[in-house]
Structure formats: structure tokens, C-alpha cells
XYZ file of C-alpha atoms in Angstrom:
458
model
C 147.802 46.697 104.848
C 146.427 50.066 104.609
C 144.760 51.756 107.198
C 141.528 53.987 106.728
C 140.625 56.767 108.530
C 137.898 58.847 106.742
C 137.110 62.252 108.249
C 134.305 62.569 105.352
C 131.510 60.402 104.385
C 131.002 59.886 100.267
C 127.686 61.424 101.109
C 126.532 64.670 102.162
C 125.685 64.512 105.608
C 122.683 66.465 105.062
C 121.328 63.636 102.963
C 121.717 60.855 104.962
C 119.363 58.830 107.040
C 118.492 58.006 110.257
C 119.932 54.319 109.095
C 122.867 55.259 107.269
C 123.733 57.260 110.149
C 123.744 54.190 112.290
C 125.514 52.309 109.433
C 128.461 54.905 109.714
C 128.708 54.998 113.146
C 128.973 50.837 112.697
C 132.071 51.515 111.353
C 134.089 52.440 114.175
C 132.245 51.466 117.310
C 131.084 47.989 118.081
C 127.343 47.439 119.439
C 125.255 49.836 121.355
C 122.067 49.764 118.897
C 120.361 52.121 121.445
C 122.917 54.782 121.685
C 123.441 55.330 117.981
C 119.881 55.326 117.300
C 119.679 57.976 119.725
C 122.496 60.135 118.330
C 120.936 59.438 114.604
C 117.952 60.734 115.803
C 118.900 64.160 116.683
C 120.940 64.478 114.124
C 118.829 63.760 111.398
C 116.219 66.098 113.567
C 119.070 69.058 113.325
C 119.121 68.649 109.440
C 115.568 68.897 109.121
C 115.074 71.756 111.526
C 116.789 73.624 108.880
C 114.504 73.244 106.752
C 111.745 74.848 108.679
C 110.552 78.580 108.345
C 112.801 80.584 110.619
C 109.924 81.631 112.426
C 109.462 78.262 113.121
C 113.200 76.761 113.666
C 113.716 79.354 116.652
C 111.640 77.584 118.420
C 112.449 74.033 118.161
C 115.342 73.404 120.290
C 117.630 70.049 120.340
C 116.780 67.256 122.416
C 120.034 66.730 124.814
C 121.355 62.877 125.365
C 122.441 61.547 128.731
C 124.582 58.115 127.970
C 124.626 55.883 130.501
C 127.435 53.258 130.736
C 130.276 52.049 132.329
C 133.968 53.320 131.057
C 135.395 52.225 127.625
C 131.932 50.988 126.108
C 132.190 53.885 123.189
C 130.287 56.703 124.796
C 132.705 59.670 123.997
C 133.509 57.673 120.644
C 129.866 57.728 119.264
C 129.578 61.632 120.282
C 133.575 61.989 118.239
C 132.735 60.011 115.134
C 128.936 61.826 115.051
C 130.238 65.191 114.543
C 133.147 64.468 111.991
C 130.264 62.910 110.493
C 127.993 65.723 110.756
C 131.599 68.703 109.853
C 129.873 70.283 112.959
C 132.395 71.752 115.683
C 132.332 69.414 118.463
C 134.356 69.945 122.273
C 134.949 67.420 124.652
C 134.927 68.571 128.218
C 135.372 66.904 131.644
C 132.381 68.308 134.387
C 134.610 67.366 137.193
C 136.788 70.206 135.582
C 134.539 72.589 136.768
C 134.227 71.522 140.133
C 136.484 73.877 141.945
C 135.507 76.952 140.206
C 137.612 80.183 141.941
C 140.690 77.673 142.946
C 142.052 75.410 140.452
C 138.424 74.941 138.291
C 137.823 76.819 134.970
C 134.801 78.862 134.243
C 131.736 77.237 132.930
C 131.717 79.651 130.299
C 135.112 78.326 128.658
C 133.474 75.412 127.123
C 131.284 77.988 124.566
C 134.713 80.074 124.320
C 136.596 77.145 123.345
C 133.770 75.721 120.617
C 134.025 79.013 119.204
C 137.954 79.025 118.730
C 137.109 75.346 117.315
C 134.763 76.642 114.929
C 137.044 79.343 114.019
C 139.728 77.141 113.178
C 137.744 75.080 111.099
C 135.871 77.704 108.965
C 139.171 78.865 108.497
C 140.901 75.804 107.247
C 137.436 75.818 104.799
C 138.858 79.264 103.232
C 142.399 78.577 102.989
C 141.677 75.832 101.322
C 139.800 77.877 98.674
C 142.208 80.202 98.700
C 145.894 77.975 98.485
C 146.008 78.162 94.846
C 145.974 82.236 94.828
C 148.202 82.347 97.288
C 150.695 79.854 95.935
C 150.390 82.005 92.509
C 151.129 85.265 94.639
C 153.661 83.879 96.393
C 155.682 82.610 93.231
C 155.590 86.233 92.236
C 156.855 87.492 95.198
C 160.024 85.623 95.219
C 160.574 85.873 91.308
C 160.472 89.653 92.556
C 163.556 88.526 95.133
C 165.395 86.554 92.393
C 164.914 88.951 89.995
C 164.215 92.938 90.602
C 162.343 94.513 88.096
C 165.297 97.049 86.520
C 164.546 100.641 85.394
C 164.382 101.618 82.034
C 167.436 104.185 81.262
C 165.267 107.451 79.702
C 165.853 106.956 76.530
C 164.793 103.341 75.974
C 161.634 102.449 75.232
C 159.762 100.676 78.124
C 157.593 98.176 75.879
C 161.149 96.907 74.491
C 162.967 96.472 77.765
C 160.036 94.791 79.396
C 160.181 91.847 76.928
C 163.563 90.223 77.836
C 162.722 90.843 81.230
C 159.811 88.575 81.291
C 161.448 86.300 79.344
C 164.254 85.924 81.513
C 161.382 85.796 84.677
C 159.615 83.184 82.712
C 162.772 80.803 82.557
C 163.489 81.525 86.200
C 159.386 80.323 86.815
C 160.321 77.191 85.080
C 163.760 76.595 87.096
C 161.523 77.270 90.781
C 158.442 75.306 89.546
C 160.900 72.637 88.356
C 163.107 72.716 91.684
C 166.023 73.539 90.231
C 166.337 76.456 92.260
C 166.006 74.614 95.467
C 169.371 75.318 96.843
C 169.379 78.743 96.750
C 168.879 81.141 99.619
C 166.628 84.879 99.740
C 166.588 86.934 102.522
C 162.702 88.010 103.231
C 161.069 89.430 106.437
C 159.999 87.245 109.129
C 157.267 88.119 112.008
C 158.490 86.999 115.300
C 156.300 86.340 117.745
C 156.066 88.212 120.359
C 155.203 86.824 124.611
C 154.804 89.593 126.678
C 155.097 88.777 130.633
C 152.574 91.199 131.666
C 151.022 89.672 134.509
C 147.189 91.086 135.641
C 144.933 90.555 139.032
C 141.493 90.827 138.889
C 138.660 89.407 139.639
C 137.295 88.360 135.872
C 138.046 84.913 134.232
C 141.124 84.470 132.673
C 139.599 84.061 129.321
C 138.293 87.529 129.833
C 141.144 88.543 130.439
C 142.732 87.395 127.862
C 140.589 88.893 125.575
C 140.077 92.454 126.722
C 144.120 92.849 126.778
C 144.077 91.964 123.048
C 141.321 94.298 121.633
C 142.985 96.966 124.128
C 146.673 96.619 123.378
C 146.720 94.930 120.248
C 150.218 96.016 119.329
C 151.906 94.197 122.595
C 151.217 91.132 121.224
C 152.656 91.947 117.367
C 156.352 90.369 116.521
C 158.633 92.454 114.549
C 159.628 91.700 111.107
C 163.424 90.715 110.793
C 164.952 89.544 107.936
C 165.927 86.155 107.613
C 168.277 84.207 104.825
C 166.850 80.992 103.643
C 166.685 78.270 101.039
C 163.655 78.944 98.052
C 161.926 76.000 99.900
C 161.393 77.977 102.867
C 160.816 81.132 101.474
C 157.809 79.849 99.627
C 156.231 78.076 102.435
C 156.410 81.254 104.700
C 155.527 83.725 101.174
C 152.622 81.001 101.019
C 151.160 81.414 104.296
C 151.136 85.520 104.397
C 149.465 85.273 101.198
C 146.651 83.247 102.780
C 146.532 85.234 105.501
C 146.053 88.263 103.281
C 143.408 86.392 100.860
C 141.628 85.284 104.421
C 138.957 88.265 105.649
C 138.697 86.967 109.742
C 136.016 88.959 110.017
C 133.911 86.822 107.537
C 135.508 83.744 109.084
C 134.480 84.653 112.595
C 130.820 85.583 111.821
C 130.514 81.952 109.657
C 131.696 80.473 112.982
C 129.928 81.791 115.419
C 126.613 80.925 113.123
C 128.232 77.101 112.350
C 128.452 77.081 116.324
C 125.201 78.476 116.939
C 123.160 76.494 114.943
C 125.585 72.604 114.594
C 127.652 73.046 117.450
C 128.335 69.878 120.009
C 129.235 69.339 123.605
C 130.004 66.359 124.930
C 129.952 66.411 128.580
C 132.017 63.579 130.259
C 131.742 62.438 133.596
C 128.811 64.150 134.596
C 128.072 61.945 137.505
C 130.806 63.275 139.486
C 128.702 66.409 140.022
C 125.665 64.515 141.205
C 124.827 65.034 144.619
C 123.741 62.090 146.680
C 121.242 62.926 149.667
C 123.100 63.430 153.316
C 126.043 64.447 151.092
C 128.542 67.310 153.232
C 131.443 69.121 152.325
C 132.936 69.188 149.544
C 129.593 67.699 148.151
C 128.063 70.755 148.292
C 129.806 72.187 145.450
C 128.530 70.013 143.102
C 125.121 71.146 143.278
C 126.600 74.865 142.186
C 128.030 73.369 139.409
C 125.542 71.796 138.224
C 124.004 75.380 138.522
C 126.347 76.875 136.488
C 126.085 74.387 133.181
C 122.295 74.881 133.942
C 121.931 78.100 132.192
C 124.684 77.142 129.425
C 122.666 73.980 128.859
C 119.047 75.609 128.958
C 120.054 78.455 126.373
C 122.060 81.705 127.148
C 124.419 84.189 125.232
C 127.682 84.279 126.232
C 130.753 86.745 125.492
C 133.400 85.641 123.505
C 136.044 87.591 121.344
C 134.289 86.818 118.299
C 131.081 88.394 119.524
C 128.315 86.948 121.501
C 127.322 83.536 120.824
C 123.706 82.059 121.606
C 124.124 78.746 123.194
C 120.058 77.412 122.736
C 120.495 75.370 119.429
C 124.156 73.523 120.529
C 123.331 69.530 120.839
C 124.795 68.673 124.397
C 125.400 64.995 124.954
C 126.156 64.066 128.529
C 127.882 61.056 130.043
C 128.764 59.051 133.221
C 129.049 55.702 134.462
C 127.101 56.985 137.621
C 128.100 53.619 139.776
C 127.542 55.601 142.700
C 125.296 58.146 141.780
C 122.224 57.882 139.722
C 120.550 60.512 137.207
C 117.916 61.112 139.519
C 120.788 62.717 142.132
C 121.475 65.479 139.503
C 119.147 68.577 140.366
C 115.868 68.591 138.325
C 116.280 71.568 135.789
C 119.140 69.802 134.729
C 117.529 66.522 134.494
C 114.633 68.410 132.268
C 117.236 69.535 129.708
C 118.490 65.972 128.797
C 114.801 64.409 127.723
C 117.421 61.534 125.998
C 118.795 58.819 128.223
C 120.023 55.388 126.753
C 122.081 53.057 128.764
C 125.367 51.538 127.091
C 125.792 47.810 127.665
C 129.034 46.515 128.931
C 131.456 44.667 126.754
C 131.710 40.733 127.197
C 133.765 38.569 124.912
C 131.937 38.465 121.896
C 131.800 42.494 121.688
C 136.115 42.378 122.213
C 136.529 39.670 118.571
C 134.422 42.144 117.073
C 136.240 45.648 118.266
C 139.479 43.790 117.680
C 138.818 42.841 113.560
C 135.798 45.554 112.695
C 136.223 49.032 112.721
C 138.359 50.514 110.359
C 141.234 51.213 112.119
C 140.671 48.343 114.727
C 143.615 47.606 116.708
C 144.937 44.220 114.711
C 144.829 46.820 111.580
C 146.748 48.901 113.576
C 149.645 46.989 114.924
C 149.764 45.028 111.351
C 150.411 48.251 110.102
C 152.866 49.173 112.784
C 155.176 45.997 111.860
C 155.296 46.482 108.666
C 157.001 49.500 108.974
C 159.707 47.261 110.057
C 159.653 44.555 107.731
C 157.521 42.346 109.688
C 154.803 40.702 109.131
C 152.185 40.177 111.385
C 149.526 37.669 110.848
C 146.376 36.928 113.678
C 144.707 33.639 113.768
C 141.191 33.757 114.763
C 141.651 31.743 117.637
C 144.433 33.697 118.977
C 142.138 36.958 118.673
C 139.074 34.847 120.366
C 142.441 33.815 123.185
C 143.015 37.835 123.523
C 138.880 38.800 123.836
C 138.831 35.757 126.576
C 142.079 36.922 128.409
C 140.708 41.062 128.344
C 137.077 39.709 129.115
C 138.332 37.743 132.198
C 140.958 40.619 133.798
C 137.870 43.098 133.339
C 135.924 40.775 135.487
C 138.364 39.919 138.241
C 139.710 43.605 138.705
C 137.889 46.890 137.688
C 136.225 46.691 134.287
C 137.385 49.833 131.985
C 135.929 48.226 128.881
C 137.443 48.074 125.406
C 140.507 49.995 126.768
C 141.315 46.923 128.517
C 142.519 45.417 124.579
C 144.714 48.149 124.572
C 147.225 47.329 127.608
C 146.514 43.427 126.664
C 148.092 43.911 122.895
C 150.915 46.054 124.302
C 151.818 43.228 126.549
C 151.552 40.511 124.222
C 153.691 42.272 121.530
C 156.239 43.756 123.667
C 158.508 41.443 122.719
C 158.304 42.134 118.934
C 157.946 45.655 119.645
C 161.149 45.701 121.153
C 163.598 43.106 119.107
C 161.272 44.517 115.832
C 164.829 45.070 113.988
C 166.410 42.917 114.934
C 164.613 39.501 114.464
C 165.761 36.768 112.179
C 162.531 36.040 110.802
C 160.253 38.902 109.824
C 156.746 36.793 109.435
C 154.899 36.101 113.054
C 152.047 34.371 113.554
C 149.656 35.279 116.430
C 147.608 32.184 117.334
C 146.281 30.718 120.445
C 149.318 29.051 121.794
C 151.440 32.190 121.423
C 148.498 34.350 123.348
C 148.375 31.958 125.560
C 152.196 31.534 126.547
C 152.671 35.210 126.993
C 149.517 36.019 128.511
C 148.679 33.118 131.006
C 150.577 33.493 133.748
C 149.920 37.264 133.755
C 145.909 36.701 133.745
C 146.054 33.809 136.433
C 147.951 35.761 139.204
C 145.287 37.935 139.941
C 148.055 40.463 141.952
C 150.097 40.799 138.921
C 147.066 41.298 136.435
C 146.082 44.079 138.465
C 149.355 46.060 138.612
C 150.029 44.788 134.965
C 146.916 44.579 132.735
């Protein structure tokens, strides 16, 4: 059984509703009505902001989302399967990262630095994509040149004359290459080798900064030579391919469509962003929190920050933020910050009912996935509905007696019950296995009844 995993809706994102947005999102994550109409929402607000004078557009600035929800209920997966649906640039960051900025912590900053370099990438798998055919021509070329060296007319021949057999004869050996006949043999052409430097520099700036000012200042210490290599016609024209589509690719264009795809459709998703809220009475390291939630402020509120592909406005990126906050509650995050996520919806937690569904729904839903898996080896995998109602009861029943981590808990659950056929895969006699309640149960009851050994195994 086939499994699908569409980056790109049939539709345009750009003409799709607040509904069909929702209907998408249905797709891959189970429940949570409230989140997804949030998300839809400012989505479908984005896409019509565009549409506005510019005048106008400049001032209308996204309205940020603050999930609430315990762990494994689909917060981060909503944010994911949003902007693949939205082909906007979209980072995933961890606020707790940022906690021990000037030790082990990473500057604020990074997360617009590292959007960029995502946006960069993705505007420029856009244009090589345009460009592959060109280059694949050019390429060909290039290596007919390699097989076959265009020869020099002696002075008293006529050019026109001696040109015709040679094309001829390059013609036949286009048909050979394009026909894989030539396969086997081997060129020699020049290969860049990279080049890693072990200049080392202290100083007081970030070491993205860093980073960036060596390049621009020393750009040949990080150039390879060109050596040649020998290798089979395969080779050569996947190597011939990609300096062709590096020549056909102007960065410069690439990095100014970026920085504007960023600008204007970039997304954040801040995770665990109750680990920076500070609780009243809080001392020591507590304290630091409060400066970090400082230092997203600005990034958060609107601000330009320095990257190497120029300076890139942060006031129209959507952030989405999200915690569990068990201990800590939005209200313990400072106020500014609280003002720039107008947004919240809470996430419900996952009971039984919500597991049946994850487990058969989506797309790629687990049973799809380890179907697929088996068949790989021959085997094939079939799952009663009572044994998948047996494996929502067992996960629903460990989340509740230990610490409840959501839909992940399905995933340590299936490993368990198919490690055996996971493991003697090849090697069993009969290749069709059924998956019902008694089998669930057998392999799964003990395990879920000793509460020590569900907690150290499930």
C-alpha cells in the first residue's frame, strides 16, 4: 500500500479558504478544531493583506498565535503542515535554547539568520529547477567536448567541409551518451575541493557574525582548488550538471527573492516557550528568563536584523508560540510579550477515541506506515479494528498512569508490539500477520499492567 506524502496542495494556496485550509490540515493531524481555525485564520489574513495598497499593507501586521497544550497533541505539527501548505519558509526553534545566552545559548538573532538561509535554499531549489534542462543541455556539450575535441582544420581545407563529419561523428556519440551506451567509460574533468580552514577567532560578536564577516573579507580562504579527477560518463555528467546550474543560477537575484519571501511569508514557530516564563518569588537562575524573553521581544515586535544576505525586516513574519505551561501560565510571561501574541487557543489532550483516529487517518498514519514497512519484506501486515481500538486503549491507559506525552505515546507502543516481526521479518515462515485484539493483547498486557515496567518500557 502506497504511502502519500504531498508537499503541494492541487490548489494554489493563495486561493484557498479559511475551510479548505482546515480541511488540509485534517489530513494529517487529528482534532483540535480551535487551533486550525486559528492558524487558517491568519493565513488566509496574510493572502489577503497582499492584496491591499502598499500604503496600506505596511501597516497591518500579523496576528501572532500562542498554542496552549500539553506535549504530543499536534502543536508543532499544525505550525509544519501550515507552511508546506502555504510554500512559505518556516523554522522551528526551541526558547529554552536561548536561555543561556553568552555560555552555551545562541543569539536570539540566529533564528532570522537561519529563516533566511531557509529561504535561500528554497528560492534556490525554485531556479534550478527552471534551469535543469539548460544545464543538462550544456553539460552534454561539455563532455561531447571531452570525448571528442574539436580538430583543426589543416590550411588548406576548407572549414565548412571538415566541420560536417565532425558533427556527424558528435551526433552519433550524442546518441551513444543519451542512450547509455557510453556508461562505462571514464573522462578526466576538474573537480573543486572544498576547502576547511582551522582559523580560529576571539571576539566578542556572535558567531554567526563571525562567520559572516570572515567570508565577505577573505573570500578566497574558503575556495577549494580544482584537481582533476578520472571518472565514469555517469559521474562526469552529474558534477558537469551541477556547475552548469550554478552558472545559470544569479545568487544575487536568489538572495533578494528570499529575503522578500522571508519578509513578507516567513514563519516561526517558537516551542517551549513556557520554560522562559517567570513565576513570581522566582531566584537564580530564574532571573534569566525574564532577559530572554527581552531579547525575542524586539524580534517578535518588528526589528531589522543583519544577515549576509542583507538586512531583513522581521515585522510581517507570522510567529506561532507554544508550551504546555503545567507550571507556568501565560500570564507569567512579561506583558509586551504577552501583547504581541493577541492569538491563544488551548489544544485538548488526546483520549482514546482521538488515538483510533491518528492511528487509521492521516495520510501517512502510522498503520500506513508499518504496512508499508513489511512489505518491503514480503510481509503482509493486516490490522483488525479491534486490535487498533486494543492499541488506542493500551497508549490511552500508560499516558494516564505515567506522564502523558500524547500521540507520541503510539509510537513506542507499535515498536513494542512489532518487535518481534521487526526482528524475525526475513526470516518467518508465513509472510501474512494479522494484528487483532488477542495478539495486542498478548504482547502488550503484561507490559501495561506492571505499572514499573510500563514506565521504563512504554
Amino acid at each position: 500500500m502506497p504511502i502519500y506524502l504531498p508537499e503541494k496542495t492541487q490548489t494554489s494556496a493563495d486561493s484557498l479558504t479559511p475551510r479548505q485550509i482546515v480541511a488540509e490540515l485534517d489530513k494529517y493531524v487529528v482534532g483540535q478544531a480551535a487551533a486550525k481555525r486559528a492558524v487558517a485564520i491568519a493565513l488566509r489574513n496574510r493572502m489577503r493583506r497582499q492584496k491591499l495598497a502598499p500604503e496600506l499593507a505596511e501597516e497591518i501586521a500579523p496576528k501572532n498565535i500562542l498554542m496552549i497544550g500539553p506535549t504530543g497533541v499536534g502543536k508543532t505539527e499544525i505550525a509544519r503542515r501550515l507552511a508546506r501548505l502555504a510554500q512559505s519558509p518556516f523554522l522551528k526553534v526551541e526558547a529554552s535554547k536561548f536561555t543561556e545566552v553568552g555560555y552555551v545559548g545562541r543569539d536570539v538573532e540566529s533564528m532570522v539568520r537561519d529563516l533566511v538561509e531557509l529561504g535561500v535554499e528554497m528560492v534556490r531549489a525554485e531556479r534550478l529547477e527552471e534551469v535543469h534542462a539548460k544545464a543538462a543541455q550544456n553539460a552534454e556539450d561539455r563532455l561531447l567536448d571531452l570525448l571528442l575535441p574539436p580538430t583543426r582544420p589543416a590550411p588548406d581545407d576548407d572549414p565548412l567541409s571538415a566541420r560536417d563529419p565532425q558533427q556527424q561523428t558528435r551526433e552519433r556519440f550524442r546518441e551513444q551518451l543519451r542512450a547509455g551506451r557510453l556508461d562505462t567509460r571514464v573522462v578526466e574533468i576538474d573537480v573543486r575541493e572544498k576547502s576547511f580552514s582551522s582559523l580560529e577567532i576571539v571576539t566578542g560578536s556572535s558567531v554567526e557574525d563571525v562567520g559572516m564577516n570572515l567570508r565577505d573579507m577573505l573570500p578566497g580562504l574558503f575556495q577549494g582548488k580544482d584537481k582533476k579527477r578520472k571518472v565514469k560518463i555517469p559521474e562526469a555528467i552529474e558534477h558537469l550538471t551541477q556547475e552548469e546550474e550554478q552558472k545559470l543560477i544569479d545568487m544575487d537575484s536568489v538572495a533578494r527573492a528570499a529575503v522578500h519571501r522571508v519578509e513578507q511569508a516567513g514563519i516561526i514557530f517558537v516551542d517551549e516557550i513556557d520554560k522562559i516564563a517567570g513565576r513570581e518569588g522566582a531566584h537564580g537562575p530564574d532571573v534569566s528568563r525574564e532577559g530572554v524573553q527581552r531579547d525575542i521581544l524586539p524580534i517578535v515586535e518588528g526589528t531589522t536584523v543583519n544577515t549576509k544576505y542583507g538586512m531583513v525586516r522581521t515585522d510581517h513574519i507570522l510567529f506561532i508560540a507554544a508550551g504546555a505551561f503545567h507550571v507556568s501560565k501565560p500570564s507569567d510571561l512579561i506583558p509586551e510579550l504577552q501583547g504581541r501574541f493577541p492569538i491563544r487557543v488551548e489544544l485538548e489532550a488526546l483520549g482514546r477515541d482521538e488515538f483510533v483516529r491518528i492511528l487509521t487517518e492521516p495520510r501517512s498514519s502510522l498503520v500506513k506506515q508499518y504496512i508499508a514497512l513489511m512489505e518491503t519484506e514480503g510481509i503482509t501486515l493486516t490490522f483488525t479494528d479491534d486490535g487498533i481500538r486494543r492499541i488506542a486503549d493500551f497508549a490511552a491507559r500508560v499516558n494516564e498512569r505515567t506522564e502523558n506525552i500524547g500521540a507520541r505515546r503510539l509510537h513506542t507502543v507499535m515498536e513494542k508490539l512489532l518487535d518481534d516481526i521487526s526482528f524475525e521479518g526475513p526470516d518467518l515462515a508465513s509472510k501474512a500477520v494479522t494484528i487483532d485484539d488477542e495478539y495486542v493483547t498478548n504482547m502488550l498486557a503484561d507490559i501495561v499492567k506492571n505499572e514499573d515496567l510500563s514506565r521504563y518500557i512504554l
